[in-house]
PDB file of C-alpha atoms in Angstrom:
ATOM      1  CA  UNK A 960       1.291  27.308 -31.899  1.00  0.00           C
ATOM      2  CA  UNK A 961       4.096  25.621 -29.959  1.00  0.00           C
ATOM      3  CA  UNK A 962       5.435  23.599 -32.863  1.00  0.00           C
ATOM      4  CA  UNK A 963       5.279  26.663 -35.115  1.00  0.00           C
ATOM      5  CA  UNK A 964       7.302  28.768 -32.727  1.00  0.00           C
ATOM      6  CA  UNK A 965       9.856  25.972 -32.204  1.00  0.00           C
ATOM      7  CA  UNK A 966      10.174  25.555 -35.972  1.00  0.00           C
ATOM      8  CA  UNK A 967      10.600  29.311 -36.369  1.00  0.00           C
ATOM      9  CA  UNK A 968      13.229  29.465 -33.624  1.00  0.00           C
ATOM     10  CA  UNK A 969      15.093  26.502 -35.136  1.00  0.00           C
ATOM     11  CA  UNK A 970      15.127  28.028 -38.619  1.00  0.00           C
ATOM     12  CA  UNK A 971      16.409  31.298 -37.183  1.00  0.00           C
ATOM     13  CA  UNK A 972      19.230  29.558 -35.313  1.00  0.00           C
ATOM     14  CA  UNK A 973      20.248  27.612 -38.414  1.00  0.00           C
ATOM     15  CA  UNK A 974      20.118  30.685 -40.633  1.00  0.00           C
ATOM     16  CA  UNK A 975      21.955  33.054 -38.364  1.00  0.00           C
ATOM     17  CA  UNK A 976      24.406  30.810 -36.486  1.00  0.00           C
ATOM     18  CA  UNK A 977      24.927  27.605 -38.410  1.00  0.00           C
ATOM     19  CA  UNK A 978      24.517  28.775 -41.998  1.00  0.00           C
ATOM     20  CA  UNK A 979      22.966  25.507 -43.034  1.00  0.00           C
ATOM     21  CA  UNK A 980      19.871  24.822 -45.070  1.00  0.00           C
ATOM     22  CA  UNK A 981      17.203  23.151 -42.965  1.00  0.00           C
ATOM     23  CA  UNK A 982      13.803  21.859 -43.969  1.00  0.00           C
ATOM     24  CA  UNK A 983      11.158  21.212 -41.310  1.00  0.00           C
ATOM     25  CA  UNK A 984       9.024  18.078 -41.648  1.00  0.00           C
ATOM     26  CA  UNK A 985       5.619  17.175 -40.310  1.00  0.00           C
ATOM     27  CA  UNK A 986       5.119  17.339 -36.536  1.00  0.00           C
ATOM     28  CA  UNK A 987       4.449  13.906 -35.102  1.00  0.00           C
ATOM     29  CA  UNK A 988       3.413  12.347 -31.788  1.00  0.00           C
ATOM     30  CA  UNK A 989       5.965   9.547 -32.284  1.00  0.00           C
ATOM     31  CA  UNK A 990       9.073   9.275 -30.118  1.00  0.00           C
ATOM     32  CA  UNK A 991      12.444   9.956 -31.713  1.00  0.00           C
ATOM     33  CA  UNK A 992      13.990   6.783 -33.105  1.00  0.00           C
ATOM     34  CA  UNK A 993      17.545   6.574 -31.820  1.00  0.00           C
ATOM     35  CA  UNK A 994      20.425   5.999 -34.194  1.00  0.00           C
ATOM     36  CA  UNK A 995      23.734   4.136 -33.804  1.00  0.00           C
ATOM     37  CA  UNK A 996      25.531   7.052 -32.269  1.00  0.00           C
ATOM     38  CA  UNK A 997      23.647  10.177 -31.434  1.00  0.00           C
ATOM     39  CA  UNK A 998      24.018  13.418 -29.540  1.00  0.00           C
ATOM     40  CA  UNK A 999      21.018  14.727 -27.610  1.00  0.00           C
ATOM     41  CA  UNK A1000      20.776  18.095 -25.886  1.00  0.00           C
ATOM     42  CA  UNK A1001      17.994  18.688 -23.414  1.00  0.00           C
ATOM     43  CA  UNK A1002      16.845  21.756 -21.484  1.00  0.00           C
ATOM     44  CA  UNK A1003      14.012  22.252 -19.014  1.00  0.00           C
ATOM     45  CA  UNK A1004      11.887  25.350 -18.672  1.00  0.00           C
ATOM     46  CA  UNK A1005       9.633  26.331 -15.821  1.00  0.00           C
ATOM     47  CA  UNK A1006       7.082  28.995 -15.037  1.00  0.00           C
ATOM     48  CA  UNK A1007       3.578  29.568 -16.368  1.00  0.00           C
ATOM     49  CA  UNK A1008       4.334  26.665 -18.660  1.00  0.00           C
ATOM     50  CA  UNK A1009       6.483  23.631 -17.771  1.00  0.00           C
ATOM     51  CA  UNK A1010       8.332  21.431 -20.181  1.00  0.00           C
ATOM     52  CA  UNK A1011      11.500  19.955 -21.565  1.00  0.00           C
ATOM     53  CA  UNK A1012      12.895  20.653 -25.012  1.00  0.00           C
ATOM     54  CA  UNK A1013      15.332  18.171 -26.574  1.00  0.00           C
ATOM     55  CA  UNK A1014      17.286  18.054 -29.789  1.00  0.00           C
ATOM     56  CA  UNK A1015      18.324  14.628 -31.064  1.00  0.00           C
ATOM     57  CA  UNK A1016      21.003  14.394 -33.760  1.00  0.00           C
ATOM     58  CA  UNK A1017      22.671  11.401 -35.389  1.00  0.00           C
ATOM     59  CA  UNK A1018      26.422  11.836 -34.826  1.00  0.00           C
ATOM     60  CA  UNK A1019      27.063  12.703 -38.509  1.00  0.00           C
ATOM     61  CA  UNK A1020      24.500  15.479 -38.402  1.00  0.00           C
ATOM     62  CA  UNK A1021      25.836  16.723 -35.054  1.00  0.00           C
ATOM     63  CA  UNK A1022      29.388  16.866 -36.456  1.00  0.00           C
ATOM     64  CA  UNK A1023      28.225  18.650 -39.615  1.00  0.00           C
ATOM     65  CA  UNK A1024      26.279  21.233 -37.646  1.00  0.00           C
ATOM     66  CA  UNK A1025      29.267  21.827 -35.364  1.00  0.00           C
ATOM     67  CA  UNK A1026      31.652  22.089 -38.324  1.00  0.00           C
ATOM     68  CA  UNK A1027      29.450  24.748 -39.898  1.00  0.00           C
ATOM     69  CA  UNK A1028      29.049  26.607 -36.640  1.00  0.00           C
ATOM     70  CA  UNK A1029      32.799  26.666 -35.961  1.00  0.00           C
ATOM     71  CA  UNK A1030      33.701  27.021 -39.636  1.00  0.00           C
ATOM     72  CA  UNK A1031      36.127  24.119 -39.397  1.00  0.00           C
ATOM     73  CA  UNK A1032      35.351  20.446 -40.020  1.00  0.00           C
ATOM     74  CA  UNK A1033      34.824  18.154 -37.035  1.00  0.00           C
ATOM     75  CA  UNK A1034      35.663  14.461 -37.328  1.00  0.00           C
ATOM     76  CA  UNK A1035      34.789  13.015 -33.944  1.00  0.00           C
ATOM     77  CA  UNK A1036      32.067  13.600 -31.404  1.00  0.00           C
ATOM     78  CA  UNK A1037      34.205  15.741 -29.121  1.00  0.00           C
ATOM     79  CA  UNK A1038      33.400  18.474 -26.620  1.00  0.00           C
ATOM     80  CA  UNK A1039      32.959  21.027 -29.434  1.00  0.00           C
ATOM     81  CA  UNK A1040      30.099  18.885 -30.705  1.00  0.00           C
ATOM     82  CA  UNK A1041      28.442  18.436 -27.325  1.00  0.00           C
ATOM     83  CA  UNK A1042      28.849  22.165 -26.619  1.00  0.00           C
ATOM     84  CA  UNK A1043      27.299  23.045 -29.987  1.00  0.00           C
ATOM     85  CA  UNK A1044      24.292  20.772 -29.521  1.00  0.00           C
ATOM     86  CA  UNK A1045      23.748  22.053 -25.970  1.00  0.00           C
ATOM     87  CA  UNK A1046      23.953  25.604 -27.274  1.00  0.00           C
ATOM     88  CA  UNK A1047      21.404  24.903 -30.014  1.00  0.00           C
ATOM     89  CA  UNK A1048      19.001  23.442 -27.434  1.00  0.00           C
ATOM     90  CA  UNK A1049      19.557  26.580 -25.376  1.00  0.00           C
ATOM     91  CA  UNK A1050      18.965  28.948 -28.298  1.00  0.00           C
ATOM     92  CA  UNK A1051      15.857  27.169 -29.579  1.00  0.00           C
ATOM     93  CA  UNK A1052      14.447  27.121 -26.041  1.00  0.00           C
ATOM     94  CA  UNK A1053      15.326  30.828 -25.818  1.00  0.00           C
ATOM     95  CA  UNK A1054      13.332  31.443 -29.003  1.00  0.00           C
ATOM     96  CA  UNK A1055      10.367  29.546 -27.582  1.00  0.00           C
ATOM     97  CA  UNK A1056      10.685  31.538 -24.358  1.00  0.00           C
ATOM     98  CA  UNK A1057      10.523  34.808 -26.316  1.00  0.00           C
ATOM     99  CA  UNK A1058       7.417  33.682 -28.231  1.00  0.00           C
ATOM    100  CA  UNK A1059       5.712  32.638 -25.008  1.00  0.00           C
ATOM    101  CA  UNK A1060       6.611  35.946 -23.373  1.00  0.00           C
ATOM    102  CA  UNK A1061       4.948  37.814 -26.234  1.00  0.00           C
ATOM    103  CA  UNK A1062       1.788  35.853 -25.334  1.00  0.00           C
ATOM    104  CA  UNK A1063       2.097  36.861 -21.697  1.00  0.00           C
ATOM    105  CA  UNK A1064       3.433  33.441 -20.647  1.00  0.00           C
ATOM    106  CA  UNK A1065       6.621  33.700 -18.606  1.00  0.00           C
ATOM    107  CA  UNK A1066       9.158  30.904 -18.284  1.00  0.00           C
ATOM    108  CA  UNK A1067      12.736  30.567 -17.089  1.00  0.00           C
ATOM    109  CA  UNK A1068      15.254  28.105 -18.516  1.00  0.00           C
ATOM    110  CA  UNK A1069      17.337  25.514 -16.672  1.00  0.00           C
ATOM    111  CA  UNK A1070      20.816  24.567 -17.940  1.00  0.00           C
ATOM    112  CA  UNK A1071      21.195  22.390 -21.030  1.00  0.00           C
ATOM    113  CA  UNK A1072      22.577  18.883 -20.567  1.00  0.00           C
ATOM    114  CA  UNK A1073      23.952  16.653 -23.288  1.00  0.00           C
ATOM    115  CA  UNK A1074      23.839  12.899 -23.772  1.00  0.00           C
ATOM    116  CA  UNK A1075      26.026  11.148 -26.295  1.00  0.00           C
ATOM    117  CA  UNK A1076      25.305   7.501 -26.887  1.00  0.00           C
ATOM    118  CA  UNK A1077      24.057   4.573 -28.871  1.00  0.00           C
ATOM    119  CA  UNK A1078      20.335   4.092 -29.527  1.00  0.00           C
ATOM    120  CA  UNK A1079      19.253   6.490 -26.824  1.00  0.00           C
ATOM    121  CA  UNK A1080      15.567   6.589 -26.017  1.00  0.00           C
ATOM    122  CA  UNK A1081      13.792   9.334 -24.196  1.00  0.00           C
ATOM    123  CA  UNK A1082      10.535   8.758 -22.441  1.00  0.00           C
ATOM    124  CA  UNK A1083       7.067   9.950 -23.017  1.00  0.00           C
ATOM    125  CA  UNK A1084       5.608  10.038 -19.556  1.00  0.00           C
ATOM    126  CA  UNK A1085       2.032   9.381 -18.652  1.00  0.00           C
ATOM    127  CA  UNK A1086      -0.077  12.508 -18.500  1.00  0.00           C
ATOM    128  CA  UNK A1087       2.444  14.650 -20.352  1.00  0.00           C
ATOM    129  CA  UNK A1088       1.963  16.169 -23.809  1.00  0.00           C
ATOM    130  CA  UNK A1089       4.606  15.426 -26.397  1.00  0.00           C
ATOM    131  CA  UNK A1090       5.519  16.110 -30.019  1.00  0.00           C
ATOM    132  CA  UNK A1091       8.514  15.739 -32.291  1.00  0.00           C
ATOM    133  CA  UNK A1092       9.450  17.905 -35.276  1.00  0.00           C
ATOM    134  CA  UNK A1093      11.788  16.257 -37.791  1.00  0.00           C
ATOM    135  CA  UNK A1094      14.219  18.492 -39.683  1.00  0.00           C
ATOM    136  CA  UNK A1095      16.170  17.636 -42.824  1.00  0.00           C
ATOM    137  CA  UNK A1096      19.684  18.972 -43.328  1.00  0.00           C
ATOM    138  CA  UNK A1097      22.139  17.951 -46.090  1.00  0.00           C
ATOM    139  CA  UNK A1098      23.734  15.198 -43.968  1.00  0.00           C
ATOM    140  CA  UNK A1099      20.513  13.694 -42.613  1.00  0.00           C
ATOM    141  CA  UNK A1100      17.633  14.228 -40.223  1.00  0.00           C
ATOM    142  CA  UNK A1101      17.501  15.493 -36.679  1.00  0.00           C
ATOM    143  CA  UNK A1102      14.544  15.914 -34.359  1.00  0.00           C
ATOM    144  CA  UNK A1103      13.388  18.500 -31.868  1.00  0.00           C
ATOM    145  CA  UNK A1104      11.098  17.194 -29.200  1.00  0.00           C
ATOM    146  CA  UNK A1105       8.928  18.983 -26.680  1.00  0.00           C
ATOM    147  CA  UNK A1106       7.290  17.415 -23.649  1.00  0.00           C
ATOM    148  CA  UNK A1107       5.109  19.697 -21.589  1.00  0.00           C
ATOM    149  CA  UNK A1108       2.211  20.031 -19.182  1.00  0.00           C
TER     150      UNK A1108
ATOM    151  CA  UNK B1446      25.230  30.598  -2.365  1.00  0.00           C
ATOM    152  CA  UNK B1447      24.711  28.484   0.659  1.00  0.00           C
ATOM    153  CA  UNK B1448      27.817  26.389   0.657  1.00  0.00           C
ATOM    154  CA  UNK B1449      27.748  23.855  -2.199  1.00  0.00           C
ATOM    155  CA  UNK B1450      29.206  21.260   0.147  1.00  0.00           C
ATOM    156  CA  UNK B1451      26.273  21.780   2.526  1.00  0.00           C
ATOM    157  CA  UNK B1452      23.791  21.307  -0.303  1.00  0.00           C
ATOM    158  CA  UNK B1453      25.606  18.158  -1.385  1.00  0.00           C
ATOM    159  CA  UNK B1454      25.400  16.834   2.173  1.00  0.00           C
ATOM    160  CA  UNK B1455      21.666  17.539   2.187  1.00  0.00           C
ATOM    161  CA  UNK B1456      21.348  15.718  -1.115  1.00  0.00           C
ATOM    162  CA  UNK B1457      22.981  12.645   0.438  1.00  0.00           C
ATOM    163  CA  UNK B1458      20.572  12.848   3.374  1.00  0.00           C
ATOM    164  CA  UNK B1459      17.626  13.289   1.017  1.00  0.00           C
ATOM    165  CA  UNK B1460      18.657  10.305  -1.128  1.00  0.00           C
ATOM    166  CA  UNK B1461      18.988   8.065   1.914  1.00  0.00           C
ATOM    167  CA  UNK B1462      15.626   9.263   3.223  1.00  0.00           C
ATOM    168  CA  UNK B1463      13.829   8.766  -0.099  1.00  0.00           C
ATOM    169  CA  UNK B1464      15.218   5.253  -0.461  1.00  0.00           C
ATOM    170  CA  UNK B1465      14.523   4.280   3.110  1.00  0.00           C
ATOM    171  CA  UNK B1466      11.023   5.753   3.372  1.00  0.00           C
ATOM    172  CA  UNK B1467       9.649   5.638  -0.193  1.00  0.00           C
ATOM    173  CA  UNK B1468      11.551   3.033  -2.166  1.00  0.00           C
ATOM    174  CA  UNK B1469      11.881   0.780   0.904  1.00  0.00           C
ATOM    175  CA  UNK B1470      15.402  -0.217   0.086  1.00  0.00           C
ATOM    176  CA  UNK B1471      18.590  -0.305   2.111  1.00  0.00           C
ATOM    177  CA  UNK B1472      21.071   2.251   0.887  1.00  0.00           C
ATOM    178  CA  UNK B1473      24.523   3.543   1.754  1.00  0.00           C
ATOM    179  CA  UNK B1474      26.999   6.004   0.288  1.00  0.00           C
ATOM    180  CA  UNK B1475      29.545   4.051  -1.744  1.00  0.00           C
ATOM    181  CA  UNK B1476      32.778   5.964  -1.415  1.00  0.00           C
ATOM    182  CA  UNK B1477      33.883   9.508  -2.108  1.00  0.00           C
ATOM    183  CA  UNK B1478      32.086  11.913  -4.473  1.00  0.00           C
ATOM    184  CA  UNK B1479      33.305  11.829  -8.074  1.00  0.00           C
ATOM    185  CA  UNK B1480      33.996  14.471 -10.714  1.00  0.00           C
ATOM    186  CA  UNK B1481      33.023  12.209 -13.571  1.00  0.00           C
ATOM    187  CA  UNK B1482      31.384   8.841 -14.133  1.00  0.00           C
ATOM    188  CA  UNK B1483      32.513   8.059 -17.662  1.00  0.00           C
ATOM    189  CA  UNK B1484      30.354   6.027 -20.028  1.00  0.00           C
ATOM    190  CA  UNK B1485      27.138   4.599 -18.645  1.00  0.00           C
ATOM    191  CA  UNK B1486      26.339   1.091 -19.907  1.00  0.00           C
ATOM    192  CA  UNK B1487      22.811  -0.300 -20.200  1.00  0.00           C
ATOM    193  CA  UNK B1488      21.559   2.392 -17.909  1.00  0.00           C
ATOM    194  CA  UNK B1489      18.709   4.833 -17.443  1.00  0.00           C
ATOM    195  CA  UNK B1490      19.049   8.414 -16.228  1.00  0.00           C
ATOM    196  CA  UNK B1491      16.350  10.564 -14.655  1.00  0.00           C
ATOM    197  CA  UNK B1492      16.794  14.295 -14.810  1.00  0.00           C
ATOM    198  CA  UNK B1493      15.064  17.333 -13.390  1.00  0.00           C
ATOM    199  CA  UNK B1494      16.094  20.883 -14.211  1.00  0.00           C
ATOM    200  CA  UNK B1495      16.306  23.735 -11.701  1.00  0.00           C
ATOM    201  CA  UNK B1496      15.553  27.232 -12.934  1.00  0.00           C
ATOM    202  CA  UNK B1497      15.259  30.647 -11.357  1.00  0.00           C
ATOM    203  CA  UNK B1498      17.698  32.189  -8.916  1.00  0.00           C
ATOM    204  CA  UNK B1499      19.758  29.020  -9.337  1.00  0.00           C
ATOM    205  CA  UNK B1500      20.124  27.127 -12.572  1.00  0.00           C
ATOM    206  CA  UNK B1501      21.139  23.541 -12.812  1.00  0.00           C
ATOM    207  CA  UNK B1502      19.812  20.032 -12.543  1.00  0.00           C
ATOM    208  CA  UNK B1503      19.623  16.950 -10.403  1.00  0.00           C
ATOM    209  CA  UNK B1504      20.148  13.601 -12.115  1.00  0.00           C
ATOM    210  CA  UNK B1505      20.055   9.987 -11.054  1.00  0.00           C
ATOM    211  CA  UNK B1506      21.991   7.469 -13.161  1.00  0.00           C
ATOM    212  CA  UNK B1507      20.969   3.831 -12.705  1.00  0.00           C
ATOM    213  CA  UNK B1508      22.218   0.626 -14.306  1.00  0.00           C
ATOM    214  CA  UNK B1509      19.178  -1.239 -15.700  1.00  0.00           C
ATOM    215  CA  UNK B1510      19.194  -3.993 -13.089  1.00  0.00           C
ATOM    216  CA  UNK B1511      19.287  -1.424 -10.284  1.00  0.00           C
ATOM    217  CA  UNK B1512      16.448   0.510 -11.964  1.00  0.00           C
ATOM    218  CA  UNK B1513      14.392  -2.718 -12.145  1.00  0.00           C
ATOM    219  CA  UNK B1514      15.008  -3.500  -8.472  1.00  0.00           C
ATOM    220  CA  UNK B1515      14.064   0.047  -7.467  1.00  0.00           C
ATOM    221  CA  UNK B1516      10.895   0.015  -9.588  1.00  0.00           C
ATOM    222  CA  UNK B1517       9.863  -3.344  -8.137  1.00  0.00           C
ATOM    223  CA  UNK B1518      10.380  -2.121  -4.624  1.00  0.00           C
ATOM    224  CA  UNK B1519       8.932   1.373  -5.195  1.00  0.00           C
ATOM    225  CA  UNK B1520       5.853   0.461  -7.225  1.00  0.00           C
ATOM    226  CA  UNK B1521       5.440  -3.165  -6.137  1.00  0.00           C
ATOM    227  CA  UNK B1522       5.713  -4.371  -9.728  1.00  0.00           C
ATOM    228  CA  UNK B1523       7.998  -6.978 -11.244  1.00  0.00           C
ATOM    229  CA  UNK B1524       9.834  -5.540 -14.224  1.00  0.00           C
ATOM    230  CA  UNK B1525      12.554  -6.924 -16.467  1.00  0.00           C
ATOM    231  CA  UNK B1526      12.635  -4.330 -19.223  1.00  0.00           C
ATOM    232  CA  UNK B1527      12.692  -0.539 -19.381  1.00  0.00           C
ATOM    233  CA  UNK B1528       9.009   0.257 -19.738  1.00  0.00           C
ATOM    234  CA  UNK B1529       6.795   3.164 -18.712  1.00  0.00           C
ATOM    235  CA  UNK B1530       6.750   2.014 -15.089  1.00  0.00           C
ATOM    236  CA  UNK B1531      10.548   2.065 -14.841  1.00  0.00           C
ATOM    237  CA  UNK B1532      10.679   5.475 -16.537  1.00  0.00           C
ATOM    238  CA  UNK B1533       8.022   6.833 -14.201  1.00  0.00           C
ATOM    239  CA  UNK B1534       9.810   5.470 -11.125  1.00  0.00           C
ATOM    240  CA  UNK B1535      13.179   6.898 -12.212  1.00  0.00           C
ATOM    241  CA  UNK B1536      11.594  10.238 -13.178  1.00  0.00           C
ATOM    242  CA  UNK B1537       9.822  10.365  -9.837  1.00  0.00           C
ATOM    243  CA  UNK B1538      13.041   9.724  -7.901  1.00  0.00           C
ATOM    244  CA  UNK B1539      14.750  12.545  -9.808  1.00  0.00           C
ATOM    245  CA  UNK B1540      11.725  14.717  -9.055  1.00  0.00           C
ATOM    246  CA  UNK B1541      11.843  13.977  -5.320  1.00  0.00           C
ATOM    247  CA  UNK B1542      15.585  14.679  -5.200  1.00  0.00           C
ATOM    248  CA  UNK B1543      15.059  17.916  -7.129  1.00  0.00           C
ATOM    249  CA  UNK B1544      12.263  18.898  -4.753  1.00  0.00           C
ATOM    250  CA  UNK B1545      14.598  18.459  -1.839  1.00  0.00           C
ATOM    251  CA  UNK B1546      17.370  20.559  -3.402  1.00  0.00           C
ATOM    252  CA  UNK B1547      14.805  23.220  -4.227  1.00  0.00           C
ATOM    253  CA  UNK B1548      13.654  23.313  -0.602  1.00  0.00           C
ATOM    254  CA  UNK B1549      17.228  23.625   0.588  1.00  0.00           C
ATOM    255  CA  UNK B1550      17.907  26.503  -1.779  1.00  0.00           C
ATOM    256  CA  UNK B1551      14.590  28.222  -1.095  1.00  0.00           C
ATOM    257  CA  UNK B1552      15.408  28.236   2.616  1.00  0.00           C
ATOM    258  CA  UNK B1553      17.896  30.915   1.702  1.00  0.00           C
ATOM    259  CA  UNK B1554      15.007  32.941   0.302  1.00  0.00           C
ATOM    260  CA  UNK B1555      15.695  32.194  -3.321  1.00  0.00           C
ATOM    261  CA  UNK B1556      13.104  31.785  -5.988  1.00  0.00           C
ATOM    262  CA  UNK B1557      13.600  28.485  -7.737  1.00  0.00           C
ATOM    263  CA  UNK B1558      11.434  26.067  -9.721  1.00  0.00           C
ATOM    264  CA  UNK B1559      11.719  22.482 -10.988  1.00  0.00           C
ATOM    265  CA  UNK B1560      11.201  21.412 -14.574  1.00  0.00           C
ATOM    266  CA  UNK B1561       9.294  18.272 -15.531  1.00  0.00           C
ATOM    267  CA  UNK B1562      11.387  15.167 -14.946  1.00  0.00           C
ATOM    268  CA  UNK B1563      12.664  13.412 -18.044  1.00  0.00           C
ATOM    269  CA  UNK B1564      14.395  10.093 -18.517  1.00  0.00           C
ATOM    270  CA  UNK B1565      16.838   8.863 -21.107  1.00  0.00           C
ATOM    271  CA  UNK B1566      18.261   5.388 -21.550  1.00  0.00           C
ATOM    272  CA  UNK B1567      20.504   3.424 -23.859  1.00  0.00           C
ATOM    273  CA  UNK B1568      23.145   0.731 -24.269  1.00  0.00           C
ATOM    274  CA  UNK B1569      26.026   3.091 -23.859  1.00  0.00           C
ATOM    275  CA  UNK B1570      26.041   6.807 -23.287  1.00  0.00           C
ATOM    276  CA  UNK B1571      27.949   9.705 -21.858  1.00  0.00           C
ATOM    277  CA  UNK B1572      26.288  12.430 -19.963  1.00  0.00           C
ATOM    278  CA  UNK B1573      27.651  15.881 -19.465  1.00  0.00           C
ATOM    279  CA  UNK B1574      26.532  19.319 -18.466  1.00  0.00           C
ATOM    280  CA  UNK B1575      27.242  22.053 -20.975  1.00  0.00           C
ATOM    281  CA  UNK B1576      28.526  24.685 -18.611  1.00  0.00           C
ATOM    282  CA  UNK B1577      31.255  25.166 -16.127  1.00  0.00           C
ATOM    283  CA  UNK B1578      29.469  25.031 -12.819  1.00  0.00           C
ATOM    284  CA  UNK B1579      29.642  23.377  -9.453  1.00  0.00           C
ATOM    285  CA  UNK B1580      29.159  19.672 -10.050  1.00  0.00           C
ATOM    286  CA  UNK B1581      29.134  16.701  -7.741  1.00  0.00           C
ATOM    287  CA  UNK B1582      28.433  13.018  -8.342  1.00  0.00           C
ATOM    288  CA  UNK B1583      27.654  10.855  -5.325  1.00  0.00           C
ATOM    289  CA  UNK B1584      27.920   7.063  -5.622  1.00  0.00           C
ATOM    290  CA  UNK B1585      25.398   4.993  -3.679  1.00  0.00           C
ATOM    291  CA  UNK B1586      25.058   1.297  -3.058  1.00  0.00           C
ATOM    292  CA  UNK B1587      21.797  -0.659  -2.818  1.00  0.00           C
ATOM    293  CA  UNK B1588      21.355  -4.464  -2.717  1.00  0.00           C
ATOM    294  CA  UNK B1589      20.993  -4.541  -6.531  1.00  0.00           C
ATOM    295  CA  UNK B1590      24.220  -2.664  -7.251  1.00  0.00           C
ATOM    296  CA  UNK B1591      25.702   0.815  -7.498  1.00  0.00           C
ATOM    297  CA  UNK B1592      24.143   4.013  -8.848  1.00  0.00           C
ATOM    298  CA  UNK B1593      24.881   7.742  -8.923  1.00  0.00           C
ATOM    299  CA  UNK B1594      23.160  10.947  -7.934  1.00  0.00           C
ATOM    300  CA  UNK B1595      24.450  14.083  -9.611  1.00  0.00           C
ATOM    301  CA  UNK B1596      23.922  17.758  -8.873  1.00  0.00           C
ATOM    302  CA  UNK B1597      24.997  20.706 -10.915  1.00  0.00           C
ATOM    303  CA  UNK B1598      24.373  24.298  -9.894  1.00  0.00           C
ATOM    304  CA  UNK B1599      25.293  27.658 -11.298  1.00  0.00           C
ATOM    305  CA  UNK B1600      24.246  31.076 -10.058  1.00  0.00           C
ATOM    306  CA  UNK B1601      22.381  33.273 -12.470  1.00  0.00           C
TER     307      UNK B1601
END
């Protein structure tokens, strides 16, 4: 249920805001494998259901997404890129929030934060559920990860 | 909002208390608060989100060697790589700091909740909040080196 609603929210965001073709892959329990330079946006949500949603993009993918979103090419990982990735995390989490609400599960969102760096790793903590959904776009793959209790 | 400066002061107190009582490590504030910390090298960050009447997060940014020293002292384990124990220790410190900020804010009768702690680490990374909001970064010094505690808050 959770991965379906995250996939749905992601497809909606890409269709309506980014105008980019995106193909979801198979949900996995693996951690995201960091790339040379990547941009990660992460947002916590709290309430009847607690978790953290993250989007991890190789820098090329992050720049492509931002370029499409702003309708002007982006050549470096600048603040437009970090803003865009934070905003996508926020919108996908918003979509998940809406799905949960329809099920009678209420959550509130924290603020998105963005990490830009080389070979970043996020943790999978003990006693916490986790999955990763890979997505294919023309310039490569990105991943959306959910950890929750 | 209760004065942001007051909350920052409480965060300093809370950090000192957590390190003294839980981590069992000497700690002191290492200079004036910062607006930015630039690129973190070979570091690990622990993060906990705040949601509800206030939105924001509390983060702790630790160079690896400081994270190892803290984990050893906190959990009584010798570590020399970023493993689950280090991630758990760093996540737990972020969680305790977040809990303290939450208590401070709730004293004013506000409804606020903490998200699950998460950690992120890498050779070289930049960290930044996405929104314009009140932000403060406090440098601390422990025997193993320097680290930072960061708070960002916006009002919904």
